[in-house]
Amino acid sequence: ITSTPEPNNLMIVKASLQYTLLLLYIFSSSTSWFSGAPALAYAAESLFGGEKAFFTTPQMSPEVDYRQDVCDRYKAFRNGTVELKDALRGMKLNVLMGAYNGSYFNYDDETGISAAYPGIAASLLDELAQRAGFTWRTSFGIFTDPRGAAFNETWTDVLTWGVEHYDMNVDWWALNLERLNLGIAYTKPWYDSSIILVGREDEEEIVDEEIEWSDFWNWTKPFSIPVWLTTFATIIVSGFVYMLLEWMNDEVGGRGSWEWFADNLYLSAVNATQAYEYGTPRSVPAKIFALSMASWALILAATYTANLASLLVDKRVTMQKVETVEEAVVFGYPICTVAGTNTDTYIEESFPSALRRPQVTLEDVYRGVNSGQCAFAADVLQSWLGNKNKREFNPNCDLDWVSNNGRVVKSNAAGFATKADAGFKCSGLIRDVINFHMEVMIADESLDDLWTIENKRNQDLDCETFRPELLEELKKSEGNDARRLRDPLVKQRSTLASNPPRRRRLKAATRAAGASAVFSGESSSQQMELEAMMGPFFIHFALMALSVFIAFCTKYYEKRALRDANETKRLDISQKLRVSDNEKSPSLDTAKTQSFGYNSTMKSRLNEDLEGSSTRDDEMQRDPSLKSQVEELRYSIEKSEAATQRKLDMMIEENKNLQGKMDMMIQENQDLRQLTMVIVQREGKTSVRSA
């Protein structure tokens, strides 16, 4: 008691009683009237509970050695002084107990060993101690899960370390060749570690005819909320994109902004239902957009229709019947395992192509099966027998051992472990004594009784019989379907591994592809999640972006072609107007000559006639009326010549005005060209920022 880290009154009383009874044992060894002292010593040791680990050396520390030398006891056995069954009597055995989540040793760092129930590992060790006459509750250490950041070791590592530094490593250590080769010796198995597959059993179809208010929203269940929100956002964005395409193609049609947007939003919403209303697009970008919108609407409507029909029909999909790991591999069904365990290692090495999904704990394994992440759980038989009636593992009582004739994946057994040492410290004697008493316990069914107690104490469900009150509780808490009545007499029955209660989806047609899709890690919800629908949305947005890009490029090249045409026209006009003044004067003189040609000819001819004809003068003298007619004719000719001169001056002035206007047009054309270049530069910067 002086070596105990924190002795208390309870430990002092207990230790006193122990040593008193051990003195009686020493006394009884020389007499025959009191041979029950070791049993009383054991009773005194296990009377109170609450013992804490005596050895507190850090796990995996190489600087400790609590393994005792029992060669003197072995010599006594060899000499015939003591029988094998009593070779450990009176010895305090230094053992290492597994105290991790899921172990069979109920231990707490604050309260020590559970006084209510220590677990089957401690109960079995207590029974062996009582039969063999040794003690262990005041001389044990504990180890925890070696995986993780704290140790980053394997179970084999902690097993090897335990047998090297303690008399015995107490846990369900599965036998394999690697461990045997490391010098591990096993006691008689107390734990059936045969590997089995656990999956859903075949359930009868239950049709719920009760109508609830929640059924009103069944039409929304094919898609999850993110999918619905993404769909509405896609409709709005599509309306804006089509507006942009219309604007670039000059198809606004005199509509106001709000009317224009409302029209396009309506068309986009109607097209989402596969009722195509865009008409016949004229431009290439509009055709790409229309094709993308129609394809997206087709996929969306088909997926929605398939899921809605599945929800209304409420038909379940059953998987191919599987009884072996080979069949699960062929059909592509995922299998959940506990990472780093003997089961996980065996499946990984024996079935490399298996769709294996390692989990941290056994609870995570069964949680994966119940949620639909995995089709099967790879467990050991003894673990399944103890967990099948636990709500944490089998909440709906719809999981069972997948076998029709008690067949296992791999037969195996597990027991305590010691060092394979026959001469250095003779640890093999400890194994032999434990094996002797284990055989006795198996023969008198004491081990079966311990397992019955273990399984009954931990179960909180009774999946062997139909319980209406449990069914109502499950319906209220989890909304589960009714289960059929099970035969309580059939312990190992044929099961059909079926799909978790989930409805049909738009999946691959083949069984293997269907299995991979169903158990791809998705939620067990009936709705299509955004991850599953991301493809159509992505393609539609990509094609919309492509159509906008093509529209921008088309608009740019149209502007550029128009600018080039205007420049060519301007150059043609400038070339025609660029004439020298020398070329303009002859043209005016020619025009003037042509304008006055007729009048000048008439005037000259008249003068010649008047000057050259005396006869005419005489006639004009004799006839005054003729002279007056000549004068009137000359006056009219001069008047006509003056009017023609005025018209010619006006034409010259108009020509000058036309030249000025032409110069102004040339200047405006140059200004317009500069303004166009500025706009093009700004559009280029805007496109760069958009990109």
JSON list of C-alpha atoms in Angstrom, two decimals, residues 5 196 270 316 373:
[
{"chain": "A", "resi": 5, "resn": "PRO", "atom": "CA", "xyz": [0.30, 6.71, -5.72]},
{"chain": "A", "resi": 196, "resn": "ILE", "atom": "CA", "xyz": [-18.51, -11.51, -41.08]},
{"chain": "A", "resi": 270, "resn": "VAL", "atom": "CA", "xyz": [-41.49, 29.11, -69.69]},
{"chain": "A", "resi": 316, "resn": "ARG", "atom": "CA", "xyz": [-37.75, 0.51, -52.96]},
{"chain": "A", "resi": 373, "resn": "GLN", "atom": "CA", "xyz": [-22.67, 5.38, -47.04]}
]
